[in-house]
Amino acid sequence: MDDLIQFYVSVLGIPKDLALLHTVKFERLEIPKKTLILRQGETEDYLYFISEGIIRFFVHKPHPTEPPKEITFSFIVKNMFCSAYDSFITRRPCHYNIETLKNTVIYRIHHQDLQDLYKTTEIGNYIGRISAEGLYVRKAQREMSLLMYSAEERYLNLLKTYPEYVLQIPLKYIASYLGITPQALSRIRKQIS
């Protein structure tokens, strides 16, 4: 729990006594790699803080004559909050999957516990707002990247954003995230080497 408290204090600027009060409702979990944290069709009950590891968000895109194709649309790494936030807020089933790519340590807080913190503490509202803002910014940046940049530019931005993680993520997931084939990504990697 120390790393979560440290994040609250050093990154969010929250006094330690308030950080301790807020984080007491978080549960620490160690999750093996390749574990689905949330499956399409389930309702998201938790907000997660990633202490160690890498998580990906993906959908199964149906095809009329071939098996469904996995499309990765987000990576979440250390010191980031994440959730199937649309499902978390609406309490409706999720349309995508969340999976660990490495052995991962998370802290999670249940929806009802977070609602209670919103009602009883100012810090709860602040953390909720910071979490929502972070999720929104990542989503907006992702959308703009797909609209404005070439695959090579998107890959270079991914390298810049997640330098220590890119080499730990399987090539097929990075290619999917970029919207290209693994072969096209291999060509891009050769060109920039």
mmCIF file of C-alpha atoms in Angstrom:
data_model
loop_
_atom_site.group_PDB
_atom_site.id
_atom_site.type_symbol
_atom_site.label_atom_id
_atom_site.label_comp_id
_atom_site.label_asym_id
_atom_site.label_seq_id
_atom_site.Cartn_x
_atom_site.Cartn_y
_atom_site.Cartn_z
ATOM 1 C CA MET A 1 0.000 0.000 0.000
ATOM 2 C CA ASP A 2 3.001 2.273 0.471
ATOM 3 C CA ASP A 3 3.368 2.887 -3.285
ATOM 4 C CA LEU A 4 -0.290 3.943 -3.587
ATOM 5 C CA ILE A 5 0.041 6.264 -0.605
ATOM 6 C CA GLN A 6 3.281 7.647 -2.039
ATOM 7 C CA PHE A 7 1.499 8.344 -5.346
ATOM 8 C CA TYR A 8 -1.270 10.207 -3.512
ATOM 9 C CA VAL A 9 1.244 12.289 -1.577
ATOM 10 C CA SER A 10 3.930 12.993 -4.196
ATOM 11 C CA VAL A 11 1.952 13.088 -7.454
ATOM 12 C CA LEU A 12 -1.491 14.234 -6.316
ATOM 13 C CA GLY A 13 -0.237 16.467 -3.504
ATOM 14 C CA ILE A 14 -2.564 15.008 -0.888
ATOM 15 C CA PRO A 15 -1.533 15.157 2.773
ATOM 16 C CA LYS A 16 -0.490 11.751 4.099
ATOM 17 C CA ASP A 17 -3.258 11.561 6.719
ATOM 18 C CA LEU A 18 -5.914 12.090 4.025
ATOM 19 C CA ALA A 19 -4.161 9.644 1.690
ATOM 20 C CA LEU A 20 -4.264 7.012 4.442
ATOM 21 C CA LEU A 21 -7.976 7.658 4.987
ATOM 22 C CA HIS A 22 -8.770 7.316 1.289
ATOM 23 C CA THR A 23 -6.591 4.314 0.486
ATOM 24 C CA VAL A 24 -7.857 2.139 3.334
ATOM 25 C CA LYS A 25 -10.703 0.990 1.052
ATOM 26 C CA PHE A 26 -8.305 -0.179 -1.676
ATOM 27 C CA GLU A 27 -7.557 -3.892 -1.990
ATOM 28 C CA ARG A 28 -4.149 -5.080 -3.240
ATOM 29 C CA LEU A 29 -4.109 -7.889 -5.811
ATOM 30 C CA GLU A 30 -1.296 -9.686 -7.605
ATOM 31 C CA ILE A 31 -2.561 -10.863 -10.975
ATOM 32 C CA PRO A 32 -0.678 -13.268 -13.277
ATOM 33 C CA LYS A 33 0.059 -12.255 -16.860
ATOM 34 C CA LYS A 34 -2.551 -13.058 -19.510
ATOM 35 C CA THR A 35 -5.399 -12.798 -16.981
ATOM 36 C CA LEU A 36 -8.680 -11.190 -17.975
ATOM 37 C CA ILE A 37 -9.584 -8.687 -15.270
ATOM 38 C CA LEU A 38 -12.865 -7.863 -16.976
ATOM 39 C CA ARG A 39 -14.636 -9.669 -19.816
ATOM 40 C CA GLN A 40 -16.898 -8.153 -22.404
ATOM 41 C CA GLY A 41 -20.469 -8.358 -21.098
ATOM 42 C CA GLU A 42 -19.513 -7.943 -17.433
ATOM 43 C CA THR A 43 -20.170 -4.771 -15.466
ATOM 44 C CA GLU A 44 -17.116 -2.968 -14.122
ATOM 45 C CA ASP A 45 -17.173 -2.820 -10.336
ATOM 46 C CA TYR A 46 -13.712 -1.385 -9.659
ATOM 47 C CA LEU A 47 -11.401 1.523 -10.217
ATOM 48 C CA TYR A 48 -7.802 0.281 -10.426
ATOM 49 C CA PHE A 49 -4.435 1.808 -9.653
ATOM 50 C CA ILE A 50 -1.540 0.033 -11.368
ATOM 51 C CA SER A 51 1.411 -0.448 -9.043
ATOM 52 C CA GLU A 52 3.387 -2.781 -11.341
ATOM 53 C CA GLY A 53 2.783 -4.361 -14.722
ATOM 54 C CA ILE A 54 1.008 -3.637 -17.988
ATOM 55 C CA ILE A 55 -2.678 -3.884 -18.822
ATOM 56 C CA ARG A 56 -4.320 -3.738 -22.234
ATOM 57 C CA PHE A 57 -7.863 -2.961 -23.271
ATOM 58 C CA PHE A 58 -9.190 -4.751 -26.356
ATOM 59 C CA VAL A 59 -12.297 -5.671 -28.309
ATOM 60 C CA HIS A 60 -13.178 -8.667 -30.422
ATOM 61 C CA LYS A 61 -14.028 -7.252 -33.843
ATOM 62 C CA PRO A 62 -16.348 -9.633 -35.701
ATOM 63 C CA HIS A 63 -15.718 -10.552 -39.344
ATOM 64 C CA PRO A 64 -18.299 -12.244 -41.587
ATOM 65 C CA THR A 65 -16.009 -14.987 -42.928
ATOM 66 C CA GLU A 66 -13.122 -15.122 -40.459
ATOM 67 C CA PRO A 67 -12.761 -15.543 -36.691
ATOM 68 C CA PRO A 68 -13.122 -12.339 -34.655
ATOM 69 C CA LYS A 69 -10.007 -10.176 -34.577
ATOM 70 C CA GLU A 70 -8.628 -8.671 -31.358
ATOM 71 C CA ILE A 71 -8.153 -4.907 -31.551
ATOM 72 C CA THR A 72 -6.072 -3.346 -28.758
ATOM 73 C CA PHE A 73 -7.054 0.242 -28.009
ATOM 74 C CA SER A 74 -5.246 1.114 -24.785
ATOM 75 C CA PHE A 75 -2.251 0.254 -22.620
ATOM 76 C CA ILE A 76 -2.141 1.126 -18.926
ATOM 77 C CA VAL A 77 1.104 1.039 -16.959
ATOM 78 C CA LYS A 78 2.589 1.799 -13.548
ATOM 79 C CA ASN A 79 1.174 4.765 -11.615
ATOM 80 C CA MET A 80 -1.948 5.060 -13.746
ATOM 81 C CA PHE A 81 -5.576 4.699 -12.772
ATOM 82 C CA CYS A 82 -7.792 2.665 -15.062
ATOM 83 C CA SER A 83 -11.222 1.160 -15.314
ATOM 84 C CA ALA A 84 -13.845 0.263 -17.895
ATOM 85 C CA TYR A 85 -15.012 3.684 -16.843
ATOM 86 C CA ASP A 86 -18.096 3.864 -19.039
ATOM 87 C CA SER A 87 -19.369 0.624 -17.467
ATOM 88 C CA PHE A 88 -18.210 1.731 -14.001
ATOM 89 C CA ILE A 89 -20.258 4.943 -14.223
ATOM 90 C CA THR A 90 -23.365 3.643 -16.000
ATOM 91 C CA ARG A 91 -23.441 0.265 -14.198
ATOM 92 C CA ARG A 92 -24.049 -1.366 -17.592
ATOM 93 C CA PRO A 93 -22.155 -4.259 -19.201
ATOM 94 C CA CYS A 94 -18.793 -3.468 -20.766
ATOM 95 C CA HIS A 95 -18.201 -3.801 -24.518
ATOM 96 C CA TYR A 96 -14.520 -4.719 -24.236
ATOM 97 C CA ASN A 97 -11.969 -6.760 -22.285
ATOM 98 C CA ILE A 98 -9.204 -5.804 -19.870
ATOM 99 C CA GLU A 99 -6.186 -8.123 -19.640
ATOM 100 C CA THR A 100 -2.818 -8.155 -17.884
ATOM 101 C CA LEU A 101 0.178 -8.499 -20.222
ATOM 102 C CA LYS A 102 2.674 -9.078 -17.414
ATOM 103 C CA ASN A 103 2.430 -10.142 -13.813
ATOM 104 C CA THR A 104 0.631 -7.124 -12.421
ATOM 105 C CA VAL A 105 0.051 -5.599 -8.996
ATOM 106 C CA ILE A 106 -3.056 -3.464 -8.692
ATOM 107 C CA TYR A 107 -4.933 -1.689 -5.976
ATOM 108 C CA ARG A 108 -8.663 -1.596 -6.562
ATOM 109 C CA ILE A 109 -11.579 0.113 -4.937
ATOM 110 C CA HIS A 110 -15.156 -1.098 -5.312
ATOM 111 C CA HIS A 111 -17.725 1.188 -6.933
ATOM 112 C CA GLN A 112 -19.805 1.449 -3.759
ATOM 113 C CA ASP A 113 -16.765 2.221 -1.584
ATOM 114 C CA LEU A 114 -15.769 4.975 -3.995
ATOM 115 C CA GLN A 115 -19.312 6.381 -3.967
ATOM 116 C CA ASP A 116 -19.162 6.423 -0.162
ATOM 117 C CA LEU A 117 -15.852 8.299 -0.280
ATOM 118 C CA TYR A 118 -17.365 10.819 -2.719
ATOM 119 C CA LYS A 119 -20.197 11.440 -0.250
ATOM 120 C CA THR A 120 -18.101 11.637 2.896
ATOM 121 C CA THR A 121 -14.787 13.254 1.887
ATOM 122 C CA GLU A 122 -13.643 16.123 -0.285
ATOM 123 C CA ILE A 123 -10.544 14.110 -1.154
ATOM 124 C CA GLY A 124 -12.761 11.401 -2.648
ATOM 125 C CA ASN A 125 -14.265 13.894 -5.075
ATOM 126 C CA TYR A 126 -10.824 15.237 -5.912
ATOM 127 C CA ILE A 127 -9.427 11.748 -6.633
ATOM 128 C CA GLY A 128 -12.507 10.916 -8.693
ATOM 129 C CA ARG A 129 -12.074 14.070 -10.735
ATOM 130 C CA ILE A 130 -8.338 13.459 -11.266
ATOM 131 C CA SER A 131 -9.025 9.866 -12.328
ATOM 132 C CA ALA A 132 -11.783 10.892 -14.746
ATOM 133 C CA GLU A 133 -9.665 13.694 -16.196
ATOM 134 C CA GLY A 134 -6.732 11.329 -16.756
ATOM 135 C CA LEU A 135 -8.944 8.764 -18.487
ATOM 136 C CA TYR A 136 -10.495 11.481 -20.663
ATOM 137 C CA VAL A 137 -7.143 12.974 -21.677
ATOM 138 C CA ARG A 138 -5.762 9.547 -22.671
ATOM 139 C CA LYS A 139 -8.892 8.849 -24.722
ATOM 140 C CA ALA A 140 -8.785 12.224 -26.482
ATOM 141 C CA GLN A 141 -5.068 11.885 -27.239
ATOM 142 C CA ARG A 142 -5.643 8.412 -28.679
ATOM 143 C CA GLU A 143 -8.451 9.639 -30.937
ATOM 144 C CA MET A 144 -6.419 12.609 -32.196
ATOM 145 C CA SER A 145 -3.424 10.372 -32.815
ATOM 146 C CA LEU A 146 -5.479 8.076 -35.041
ATOM 147 C CA LEU A 147 -6.917 11.041 -36.944
ATOM 148 C CA MET A 148 -3.782 13.145 -37.387
ATOM 149 C CA TYR A 149 -0.670 10.975 -37.467
ATOM 150 C CA SER A 150 0.820 8.288 -39.639
ATOM 151 C CA ALA A 151 1.478 4.826 -38.245
ATOM 152 C CA GLU A 152 5.174 5.681 -37.927
ATOM 153 C CA GLU A 153 4.403 8.878 -36.017
ATOM 154 C CA ARG A 154 2.023 6.970 -33.732
ATOM 155 C CA TYR A 155 4.736 4.383 -33.051
ATOM 156 C CA LEU A 156 7.314 7.078 -32.275
ATOM 157 C CA ASN A 157 4.828 8.713 -29.897
ATOM 158 C CA LEU A 158 4.216 5.364 -28.204
ATOM 159 C CA LEU A 159 7.990 4.962 -27.772
ATOM 160 C CA LYS A 160 8.183 8.438 -26.281
ATOM 161 C CA THR A 161 5.207 7.897 -23.951
ATOM 162 C CA TYR A 162 6.066 4.362 -22.786
ATOM 163 C CA PRO A 163 9.811 3.914 -23.458
ATOM 164 C CA GLU A 164 10.400 1.261 -20.799
ATOM 165 C CA TYR A 165 7.266 -0.689 -21.694
ATOM 166 C CA VAL A 166 7.217 -0.902 -25.501
ATOM 167 C CA LEU A 167 9.775 -3.701 -25.596
ATOM 168 C CA GLN A 168 7.743 -5.672 -23.033
ATOM 169 C CA ILE A 169 4.511 -5.584 -25.050
ATOM 170 C CA PRO A 170 4.062 -8.258 -27.739
ATOM 171 C CA LEU A 171 4.466 -6.887 -31.267
ATOM 172 C CA LYS A 172 0.990 -8.029 -32.346
ATOM 173 C CA TYR A 173 -0.654 -5.904 -29.628
ATOM 174 C CA ILE A 174 1.393 -2.828 -30.495
ATOM 175 C CA ALA A 175 0.558 -3.270 -34.194
ATOM 176 C CA SER A 176 -3.134 -3.644 -33.352
ATOM 177 C CA TYR A 177 -3.003 -0.527 -31.170
ATOM 178 C CA LEU A 178 -1.406 1.402 -34.042
ATOM 179 C CA GLY A 179 -3.977 0.093 -36.530
ATOM 180 C CA ILE A 180 -1.448 -1.752 -38.697
ATOM 181 C CA THR A 181 -0.250 -5.297 -39.303
ATOM 182 C CA PRO A 182 2.705 -6.768 -37.393
ATOM 183 C CA GLN A 183 4.603 -6.868 -40.714
ATOM 184 C CA ALA A 184 4.064 -3.128 -41.255
ATOM 185 C CA LEU A 185 5.249 -2.461 -37.709
ATOM 186 C CA SER A 186 8.394 -4.522 -38.330
ATOM 187 C CA ARG A 187 9.122 -2.362 -41.399
ATOM 188 C CA ILE A 188 8.625 0.825 -39.377
ATOM 189 C CA ARG A 189 10.943 -0.452 -36.658
ATOM 190 C CA LYS A 190 13.635 -1.275 -39.245
ATOM 191 C CA GLN A 191 13.325 2.190 -40.845
ATOM 192 C CA ILE A 192 13.796 4.067 -37.586
ATOM 193 C CA SER A 193 16.623 1.872 -36.274
#
